[in-house]
mmCIF file of C-alpha atoms in Angstrom:
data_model
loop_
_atom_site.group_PDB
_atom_site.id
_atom_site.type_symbol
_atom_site.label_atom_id
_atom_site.label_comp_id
_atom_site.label_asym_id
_atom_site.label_seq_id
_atom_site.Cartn_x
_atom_site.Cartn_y
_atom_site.Cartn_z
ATOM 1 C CA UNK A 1012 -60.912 77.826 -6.313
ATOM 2 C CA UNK A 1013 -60.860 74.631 -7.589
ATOM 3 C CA UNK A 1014 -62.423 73.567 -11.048
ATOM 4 C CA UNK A 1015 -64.801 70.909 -8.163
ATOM 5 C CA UNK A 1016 -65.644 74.179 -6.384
ATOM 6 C CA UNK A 1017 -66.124 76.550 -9.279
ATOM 7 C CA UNK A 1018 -69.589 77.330 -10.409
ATOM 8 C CA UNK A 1019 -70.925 75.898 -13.426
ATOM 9 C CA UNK A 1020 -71.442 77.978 -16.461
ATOM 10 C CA UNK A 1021 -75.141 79.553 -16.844
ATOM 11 C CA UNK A 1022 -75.359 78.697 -12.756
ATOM 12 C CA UNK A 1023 -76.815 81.607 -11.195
ATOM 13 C CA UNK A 1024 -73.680 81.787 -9.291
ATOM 14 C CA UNK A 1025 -71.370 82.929 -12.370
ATOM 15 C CA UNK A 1026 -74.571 85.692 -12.949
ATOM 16 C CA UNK A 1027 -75.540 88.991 -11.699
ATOM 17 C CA UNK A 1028 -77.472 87.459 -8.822
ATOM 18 C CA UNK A 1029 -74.300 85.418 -7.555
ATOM 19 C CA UNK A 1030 -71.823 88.459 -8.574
ATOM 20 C CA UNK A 1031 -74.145 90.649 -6.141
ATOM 21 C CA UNK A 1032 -74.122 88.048 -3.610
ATOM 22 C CA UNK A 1033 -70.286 88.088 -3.708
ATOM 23 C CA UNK A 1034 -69.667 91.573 -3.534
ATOM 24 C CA UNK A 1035 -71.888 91.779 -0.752
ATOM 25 C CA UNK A 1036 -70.043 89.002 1.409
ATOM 26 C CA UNK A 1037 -66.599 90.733 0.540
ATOM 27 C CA UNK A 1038 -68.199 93.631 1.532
ATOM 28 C CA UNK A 1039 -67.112 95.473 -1.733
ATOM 29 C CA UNK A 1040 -69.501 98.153 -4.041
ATOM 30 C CA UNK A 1041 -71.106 97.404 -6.912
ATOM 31 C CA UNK A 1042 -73.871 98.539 -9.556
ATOM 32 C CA UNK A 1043 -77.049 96.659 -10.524
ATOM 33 C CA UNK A 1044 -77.065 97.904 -14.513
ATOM 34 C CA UNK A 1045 -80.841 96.904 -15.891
ATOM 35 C CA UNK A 1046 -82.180 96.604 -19.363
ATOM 36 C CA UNK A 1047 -85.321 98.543 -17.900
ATOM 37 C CA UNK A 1048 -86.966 99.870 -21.168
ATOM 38 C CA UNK A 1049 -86.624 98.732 -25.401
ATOM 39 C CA UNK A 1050 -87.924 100.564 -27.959
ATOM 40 C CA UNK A 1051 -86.950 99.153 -31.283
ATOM 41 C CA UNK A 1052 -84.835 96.725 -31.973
ATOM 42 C CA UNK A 1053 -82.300 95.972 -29.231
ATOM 43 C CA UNK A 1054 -78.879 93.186 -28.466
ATOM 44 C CA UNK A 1055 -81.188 92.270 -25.852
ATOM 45 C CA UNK A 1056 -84.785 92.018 -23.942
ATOM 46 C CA UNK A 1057 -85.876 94.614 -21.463
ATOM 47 C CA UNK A 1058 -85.205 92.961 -17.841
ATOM 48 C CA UNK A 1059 -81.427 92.160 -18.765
ATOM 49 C CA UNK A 1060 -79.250 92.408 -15.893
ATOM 50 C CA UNK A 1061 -75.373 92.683 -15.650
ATOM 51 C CA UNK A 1062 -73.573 93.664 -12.107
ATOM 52 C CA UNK A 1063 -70.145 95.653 -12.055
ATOM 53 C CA UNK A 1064 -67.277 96.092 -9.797
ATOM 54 C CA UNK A 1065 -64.321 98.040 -9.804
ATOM 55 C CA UNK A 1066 -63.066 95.311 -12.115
ATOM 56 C CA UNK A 1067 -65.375 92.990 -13.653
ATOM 57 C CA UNK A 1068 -68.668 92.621 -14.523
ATOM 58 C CA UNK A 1069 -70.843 90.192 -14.713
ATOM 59 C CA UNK A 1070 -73.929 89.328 -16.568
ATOM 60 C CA UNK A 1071 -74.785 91.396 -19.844
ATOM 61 C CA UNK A 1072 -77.207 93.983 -21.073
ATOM 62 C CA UNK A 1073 -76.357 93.111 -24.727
ATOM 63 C CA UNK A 1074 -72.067 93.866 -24.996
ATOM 64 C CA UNK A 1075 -71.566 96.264 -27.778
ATOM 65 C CA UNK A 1076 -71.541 99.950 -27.127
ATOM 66 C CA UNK A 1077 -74.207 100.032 -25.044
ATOM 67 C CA UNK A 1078 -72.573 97.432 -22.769
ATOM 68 C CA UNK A 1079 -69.135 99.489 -22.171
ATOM 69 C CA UNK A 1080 -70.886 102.605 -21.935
ATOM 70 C CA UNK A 1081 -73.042 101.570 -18.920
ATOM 71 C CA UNK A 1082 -69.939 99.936 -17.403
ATOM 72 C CA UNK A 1083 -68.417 103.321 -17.866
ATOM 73 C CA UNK A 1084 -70.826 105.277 -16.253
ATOM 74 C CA UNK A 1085 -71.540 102.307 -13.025
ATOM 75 C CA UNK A 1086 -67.851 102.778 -12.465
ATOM 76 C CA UNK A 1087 -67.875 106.457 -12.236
ATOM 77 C CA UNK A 1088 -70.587 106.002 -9.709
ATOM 78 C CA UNK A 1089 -68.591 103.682 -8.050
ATOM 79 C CA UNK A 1090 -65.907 106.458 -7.801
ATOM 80 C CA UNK A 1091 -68.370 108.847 -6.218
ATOM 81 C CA UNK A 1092 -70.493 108.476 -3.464
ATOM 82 C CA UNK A 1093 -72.758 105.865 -4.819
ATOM 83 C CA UNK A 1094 -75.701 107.516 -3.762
ATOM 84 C CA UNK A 1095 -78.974 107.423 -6.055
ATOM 85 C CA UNK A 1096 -80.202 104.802 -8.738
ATOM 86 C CA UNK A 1097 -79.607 106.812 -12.709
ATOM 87 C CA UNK A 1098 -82.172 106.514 -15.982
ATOM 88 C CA UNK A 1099 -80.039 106.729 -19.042
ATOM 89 C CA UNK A 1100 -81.902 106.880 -22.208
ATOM 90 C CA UNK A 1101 -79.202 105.251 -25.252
ATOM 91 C CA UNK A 1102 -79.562 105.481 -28.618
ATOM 92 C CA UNK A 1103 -78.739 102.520 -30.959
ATOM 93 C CA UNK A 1104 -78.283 103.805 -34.064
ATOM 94 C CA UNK A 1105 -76.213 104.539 -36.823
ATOM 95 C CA UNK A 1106 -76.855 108.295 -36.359
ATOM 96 C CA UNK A 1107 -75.780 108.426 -32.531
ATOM 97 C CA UNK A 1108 -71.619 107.941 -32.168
ATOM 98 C CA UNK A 1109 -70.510 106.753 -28.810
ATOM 99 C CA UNK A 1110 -67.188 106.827 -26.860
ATOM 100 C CA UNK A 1111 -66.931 102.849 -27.921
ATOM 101 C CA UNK A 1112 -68.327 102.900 -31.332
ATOM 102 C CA UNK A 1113 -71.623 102.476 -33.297
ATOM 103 C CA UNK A 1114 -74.584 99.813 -32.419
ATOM 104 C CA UNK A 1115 -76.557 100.427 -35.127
ATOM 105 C CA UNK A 1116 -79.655 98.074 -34.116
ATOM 106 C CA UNK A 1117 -82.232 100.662 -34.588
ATOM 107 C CA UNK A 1118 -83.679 101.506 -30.901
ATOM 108 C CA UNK A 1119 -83.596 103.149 -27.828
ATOM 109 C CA UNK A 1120 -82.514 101.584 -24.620
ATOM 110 C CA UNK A 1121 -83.591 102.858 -21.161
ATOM 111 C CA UNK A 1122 -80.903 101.799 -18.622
ATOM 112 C CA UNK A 1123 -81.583 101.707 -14.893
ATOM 113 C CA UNK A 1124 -78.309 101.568 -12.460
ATOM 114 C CA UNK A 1125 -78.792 101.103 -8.834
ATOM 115 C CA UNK A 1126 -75.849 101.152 -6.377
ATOM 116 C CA UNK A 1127 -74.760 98.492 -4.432
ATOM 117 C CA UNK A 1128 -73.153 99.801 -1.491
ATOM 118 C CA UNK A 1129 -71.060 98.608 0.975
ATOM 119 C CA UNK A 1130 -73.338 98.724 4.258
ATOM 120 C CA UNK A 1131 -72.048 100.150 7.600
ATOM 121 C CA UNK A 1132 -70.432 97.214 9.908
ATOM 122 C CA UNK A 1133 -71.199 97.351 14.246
ATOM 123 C CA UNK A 1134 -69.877 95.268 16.532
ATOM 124 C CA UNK A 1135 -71.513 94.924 19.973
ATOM 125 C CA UNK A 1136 -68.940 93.247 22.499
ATOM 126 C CA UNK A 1137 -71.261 91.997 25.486
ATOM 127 C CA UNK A 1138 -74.845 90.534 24.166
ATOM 128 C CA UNK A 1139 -76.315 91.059 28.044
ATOM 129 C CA UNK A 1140 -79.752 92.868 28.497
ATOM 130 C CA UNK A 1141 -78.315 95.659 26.581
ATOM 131 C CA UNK A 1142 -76.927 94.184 23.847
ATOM 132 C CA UNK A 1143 -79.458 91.916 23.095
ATOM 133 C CA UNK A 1144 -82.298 94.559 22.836
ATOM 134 C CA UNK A 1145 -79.773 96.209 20.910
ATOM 135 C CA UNK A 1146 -78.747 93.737 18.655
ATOM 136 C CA UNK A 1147 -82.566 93.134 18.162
ATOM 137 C CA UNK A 1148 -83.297 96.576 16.988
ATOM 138 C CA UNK A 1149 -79.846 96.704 14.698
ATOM 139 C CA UNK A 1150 -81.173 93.623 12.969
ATOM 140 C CA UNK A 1151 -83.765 94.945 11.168
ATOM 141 C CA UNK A 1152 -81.423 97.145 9.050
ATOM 142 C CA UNK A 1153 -79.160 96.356 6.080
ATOM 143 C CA UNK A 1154 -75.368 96.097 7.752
ATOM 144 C CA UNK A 1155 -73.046 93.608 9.139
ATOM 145 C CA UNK A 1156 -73.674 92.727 12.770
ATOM 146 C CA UNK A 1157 -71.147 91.488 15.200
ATOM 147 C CA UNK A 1158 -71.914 90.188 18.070
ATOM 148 C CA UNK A 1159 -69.027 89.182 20.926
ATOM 149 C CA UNK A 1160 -69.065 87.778 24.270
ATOM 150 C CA UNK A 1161 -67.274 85.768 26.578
ATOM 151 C CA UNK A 1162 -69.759 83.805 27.767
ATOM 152 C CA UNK A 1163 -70.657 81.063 25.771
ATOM 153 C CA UNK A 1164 -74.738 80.862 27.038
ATOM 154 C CA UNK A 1165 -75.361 84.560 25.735
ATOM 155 C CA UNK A 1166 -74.463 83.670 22.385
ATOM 156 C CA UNK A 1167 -76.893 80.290 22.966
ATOM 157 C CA UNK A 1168 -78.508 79.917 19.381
ATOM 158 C CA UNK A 1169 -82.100 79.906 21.577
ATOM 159 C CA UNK A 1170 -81.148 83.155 22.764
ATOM 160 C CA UNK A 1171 -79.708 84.748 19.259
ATOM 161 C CA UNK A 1172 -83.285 83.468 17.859
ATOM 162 C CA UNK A 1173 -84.958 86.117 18.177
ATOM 163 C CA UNK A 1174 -82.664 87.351 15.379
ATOM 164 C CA UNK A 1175 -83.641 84.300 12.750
ATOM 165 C CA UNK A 1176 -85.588 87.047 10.797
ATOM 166 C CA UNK A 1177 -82.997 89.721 10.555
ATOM 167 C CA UNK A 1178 -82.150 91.902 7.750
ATOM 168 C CA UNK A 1179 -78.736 92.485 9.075
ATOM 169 C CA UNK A 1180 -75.880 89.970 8.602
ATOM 170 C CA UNK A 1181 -75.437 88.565 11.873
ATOM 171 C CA UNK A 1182 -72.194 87.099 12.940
ATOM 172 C CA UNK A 1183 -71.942 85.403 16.474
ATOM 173 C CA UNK A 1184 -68.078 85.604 17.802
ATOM 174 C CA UNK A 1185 -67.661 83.264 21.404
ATOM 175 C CA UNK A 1186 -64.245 84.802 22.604
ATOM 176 C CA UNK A 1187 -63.470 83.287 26.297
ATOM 177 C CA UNK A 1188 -60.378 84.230 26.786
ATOM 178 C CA UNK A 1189 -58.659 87.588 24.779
ATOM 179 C CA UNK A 1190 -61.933 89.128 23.196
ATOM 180 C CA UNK A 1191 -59.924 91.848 22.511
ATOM 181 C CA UNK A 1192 -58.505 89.639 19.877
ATOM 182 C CA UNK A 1193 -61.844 89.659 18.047
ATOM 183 C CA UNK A 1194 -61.258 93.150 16.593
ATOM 184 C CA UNK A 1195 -58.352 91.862 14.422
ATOM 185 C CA UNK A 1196 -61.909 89.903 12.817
ATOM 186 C CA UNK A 1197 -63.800 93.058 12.459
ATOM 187 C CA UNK A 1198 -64.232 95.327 8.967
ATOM 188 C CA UNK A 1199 -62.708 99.120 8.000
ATOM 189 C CA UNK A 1200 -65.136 101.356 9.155
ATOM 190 C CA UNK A 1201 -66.795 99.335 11.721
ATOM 191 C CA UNK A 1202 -68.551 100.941 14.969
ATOM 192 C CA UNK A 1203 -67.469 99.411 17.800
ATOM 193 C CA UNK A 1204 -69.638 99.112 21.127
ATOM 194 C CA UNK A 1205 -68.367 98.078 24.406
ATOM 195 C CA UNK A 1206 -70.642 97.075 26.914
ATOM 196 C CA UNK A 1207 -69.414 94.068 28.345
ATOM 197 C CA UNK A 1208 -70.807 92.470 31.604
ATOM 198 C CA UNK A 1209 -66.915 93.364 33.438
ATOM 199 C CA UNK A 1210 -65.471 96.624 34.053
ATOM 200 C CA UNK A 1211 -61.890 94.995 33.173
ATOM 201 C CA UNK A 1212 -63.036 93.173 30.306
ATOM 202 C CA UNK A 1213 -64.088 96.827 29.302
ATOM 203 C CA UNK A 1214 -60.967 98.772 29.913
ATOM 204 C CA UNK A 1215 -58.929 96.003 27.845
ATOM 205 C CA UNK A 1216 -61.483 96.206 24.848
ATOM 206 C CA UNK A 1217 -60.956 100.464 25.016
ATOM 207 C CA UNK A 1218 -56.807 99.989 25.105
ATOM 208 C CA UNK A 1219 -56.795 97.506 21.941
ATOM 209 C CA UNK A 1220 -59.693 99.609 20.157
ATOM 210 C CA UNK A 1221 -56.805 102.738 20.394
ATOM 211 C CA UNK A 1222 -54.419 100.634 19.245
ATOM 212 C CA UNK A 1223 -56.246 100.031 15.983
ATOM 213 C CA UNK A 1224 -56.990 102.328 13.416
ATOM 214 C CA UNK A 1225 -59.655 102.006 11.314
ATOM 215 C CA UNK A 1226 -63.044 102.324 12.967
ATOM 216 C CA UNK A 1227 -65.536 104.548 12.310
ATOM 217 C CA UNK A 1228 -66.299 105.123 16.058
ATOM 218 C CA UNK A 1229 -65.767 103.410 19.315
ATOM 219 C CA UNK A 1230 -68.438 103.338 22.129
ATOM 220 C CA UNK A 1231 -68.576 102.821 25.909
ATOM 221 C CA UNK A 1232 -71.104 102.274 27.848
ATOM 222 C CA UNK A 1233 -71.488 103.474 31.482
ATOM 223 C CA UNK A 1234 -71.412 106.235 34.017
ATOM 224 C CA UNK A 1235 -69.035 109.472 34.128
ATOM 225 C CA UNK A 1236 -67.592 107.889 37.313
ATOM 226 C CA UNK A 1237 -66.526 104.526 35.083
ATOM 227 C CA UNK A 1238 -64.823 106.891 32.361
ATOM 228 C CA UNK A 1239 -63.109 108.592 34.918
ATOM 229 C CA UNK A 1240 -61.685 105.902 35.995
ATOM 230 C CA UNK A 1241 -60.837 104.443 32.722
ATOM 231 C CA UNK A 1242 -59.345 107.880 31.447
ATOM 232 C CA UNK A 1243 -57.099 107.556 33.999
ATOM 233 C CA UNK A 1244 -55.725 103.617 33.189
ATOM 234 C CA UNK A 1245 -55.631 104.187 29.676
ATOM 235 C CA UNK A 1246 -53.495 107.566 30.096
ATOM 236 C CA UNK A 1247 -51.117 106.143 32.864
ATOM 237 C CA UNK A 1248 -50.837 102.339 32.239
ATOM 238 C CA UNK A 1249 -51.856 101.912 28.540
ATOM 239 C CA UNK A 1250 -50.400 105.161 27.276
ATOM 240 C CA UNK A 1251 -52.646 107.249 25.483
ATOM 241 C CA UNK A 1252 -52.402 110.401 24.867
ATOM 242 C CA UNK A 1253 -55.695 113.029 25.079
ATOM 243 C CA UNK A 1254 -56.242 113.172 21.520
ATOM 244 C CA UNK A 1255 -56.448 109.098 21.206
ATOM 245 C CA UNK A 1256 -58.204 108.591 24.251
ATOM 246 C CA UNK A 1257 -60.636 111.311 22.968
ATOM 247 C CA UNK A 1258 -62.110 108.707 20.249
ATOM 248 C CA UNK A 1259 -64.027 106.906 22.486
ATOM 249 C CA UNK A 1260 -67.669 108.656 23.026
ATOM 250 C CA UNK A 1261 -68.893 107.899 26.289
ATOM 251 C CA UNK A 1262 -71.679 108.098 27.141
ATOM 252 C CA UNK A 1263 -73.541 106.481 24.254
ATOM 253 C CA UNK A 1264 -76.821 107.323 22.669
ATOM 254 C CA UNK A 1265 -78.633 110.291 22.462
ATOM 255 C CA UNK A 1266 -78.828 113.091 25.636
ATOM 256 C CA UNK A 1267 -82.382 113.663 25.155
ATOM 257 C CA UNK A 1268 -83.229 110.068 25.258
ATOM 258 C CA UNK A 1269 -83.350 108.931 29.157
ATOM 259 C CA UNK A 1270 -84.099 105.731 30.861
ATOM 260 C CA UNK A 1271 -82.261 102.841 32.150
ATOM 261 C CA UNK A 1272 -84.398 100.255 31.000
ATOM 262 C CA UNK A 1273 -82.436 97.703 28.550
ATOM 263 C CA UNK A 1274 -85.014 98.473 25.719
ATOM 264 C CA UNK A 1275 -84.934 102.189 26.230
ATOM 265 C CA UNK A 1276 -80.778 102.677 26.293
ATOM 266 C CA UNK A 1277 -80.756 100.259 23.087
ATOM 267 C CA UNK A 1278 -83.567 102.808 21.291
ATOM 268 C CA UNK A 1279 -81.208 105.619 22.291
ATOM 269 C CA UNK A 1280 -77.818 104.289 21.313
ATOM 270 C CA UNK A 1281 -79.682 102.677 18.152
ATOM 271 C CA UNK A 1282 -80.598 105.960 16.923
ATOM 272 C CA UNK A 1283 -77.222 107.916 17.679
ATOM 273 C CA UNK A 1284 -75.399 104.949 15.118
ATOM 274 C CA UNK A 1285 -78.221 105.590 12.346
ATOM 275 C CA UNK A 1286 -77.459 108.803 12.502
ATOM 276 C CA UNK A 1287 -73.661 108.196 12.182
ATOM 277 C CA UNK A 1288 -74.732 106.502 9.432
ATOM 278 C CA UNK A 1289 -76.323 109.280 7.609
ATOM 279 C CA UNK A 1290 -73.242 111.732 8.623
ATOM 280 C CA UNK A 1291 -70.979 109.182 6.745
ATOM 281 C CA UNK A 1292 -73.022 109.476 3.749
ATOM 282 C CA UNK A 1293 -73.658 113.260 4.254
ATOM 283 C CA UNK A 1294 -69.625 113.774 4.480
ATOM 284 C CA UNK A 1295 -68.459 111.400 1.372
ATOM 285 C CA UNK A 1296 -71.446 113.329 -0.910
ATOM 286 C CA UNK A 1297 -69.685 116.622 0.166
ATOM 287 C CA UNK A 1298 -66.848 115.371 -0.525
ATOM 288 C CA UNK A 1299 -67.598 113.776 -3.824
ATOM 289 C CA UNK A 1300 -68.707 116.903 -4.895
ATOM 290 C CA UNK A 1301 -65.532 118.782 -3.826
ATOM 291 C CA UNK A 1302 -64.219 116.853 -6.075
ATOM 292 C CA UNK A 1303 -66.078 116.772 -9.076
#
């Protein structure tokens, strides 16, 4: 970054508002550490905020002890599954030794840390009636949203505004000619959706998708006659074997959900990702506590 480009000291940018802003555009963890209760005398104010990352922090709850200590402990949740917000009561006084020394200002700090995680990532390839009612619902949770078509008018900002209010990150990808290309763009741990408006454009999204590794999970759209079909070209001329041809789920959404309205399918297939979403989170908890 250049010293024109870099943010000026005291900005909010080089703060714990602009540090959580970053890590959530690089799509990296983090911990909101919060000066949440004094009693005594204290380095600083209750409502001081710091942010840290796997490597810095930024911001500051009053340095000292009390300052490495809760950058100890936000990193440790950074190591685990970064689950649930922590109270830590912290004594600052001579009596009460630390890992990092002795703040001897005479109180008792209440420390609040809340995770910042790293939200799930979807990309929908095809925004026709489908996607759009899908996209519409996705919106209105935290995550990164991808949206990817080859034709230009479905990506129309008039037609994308009925997305201006979304919670989601929304990012628009026109891709005319190798869309396929567009997964090279996409985050680890991504969901990926196919449901393009042509059966070809389809198959060629499923061969690259197996050629990448990385995704959480990798969705088709479309009938058992389709995927039969598909199976086959992906087996004979793309060259997948059974066991990589077997990460595609098809059909999408949930069984007991049936319709073929746009709005209904989108509901369905909506509610089979959020609960991929709380699988992922049920698995790395397990596995955190394997572990530990």
């Amino acid at each position: 970054m250049s010293d024109a480009a870099r943010p000026e000291p005291g900005s909010p940018e080089n703060g714990w508002l602009g540090a959580a802003a970053r890590l959530r555009e690089r799509r990296q963890p983090g911990v909101l550490v919060t000066l949440a209760k004094v009693r005594g005398h204290a380095p600083r104010a209750a409502g001081a905020k710091m942010v840290v990352g796997a490597r810095e922090t930024w911001g500051s709850i009053g340095g000292g002890s009390l300052e490495a200590a809760m950058a100890d402990r936000a990193r440790a949740m950074l190591d685990g599954p970064c689950g649930q917000p922590e109270l830590v009561e912290f004594a600052l006084s001579d009596r009460a030794s630390h890992e990092h020394g002795v703040q001897c200002c005479g109180g008792t700090a209440t420390v609040l840390l809340e995770p910042l995680p790293v939200p799930p990532a979807v990309a929908i390839f095809g925004l026709g009636h489908v996607g759009l009612e899908l996209a519409r619902i996705l919106a209105r949770h935290d995550l990164d949203l991808y949206l990817v078509d080859t034709r230009a008018e479905q990506l129309a900002e008039e037609r994308l505004s009925v997305l201006a209010d979304s919670v989601a990150r929304v990012h628009a990808h026109h891709a005319p000619v190798l869309p396929e290309a567009a997964l090279d763009e996409l985050p680890p741990g991504c969901h990926v959706l196919i449901m393009t408006h042509d059966h070809a454009e389809d198959a060629a999204l499923c061969d690259a998708a197996l050629r990448r590794d990385g995704f959480a999970t990798i969705g088709l759209i479309g009938s058992a006659a389709k995927w039969a079909r598909f199976r086959k070209i992906l087996a004979e001329e793309g060259g997948h074997d059974s066991a990589s041809i077997g990460r595609i789920t098809t059909p999408i959404g949930l069984a007991d959900i049936t319709g073929k309205e746009p709005a209904t399918i989108a509901v369905s297939v909506a509610a089979d990702l959020l609960r991929a979403f709380q699988r992922a989170e049920h698995i790395s908890e397990s596995s955190q506590a394997l572990i530990s």
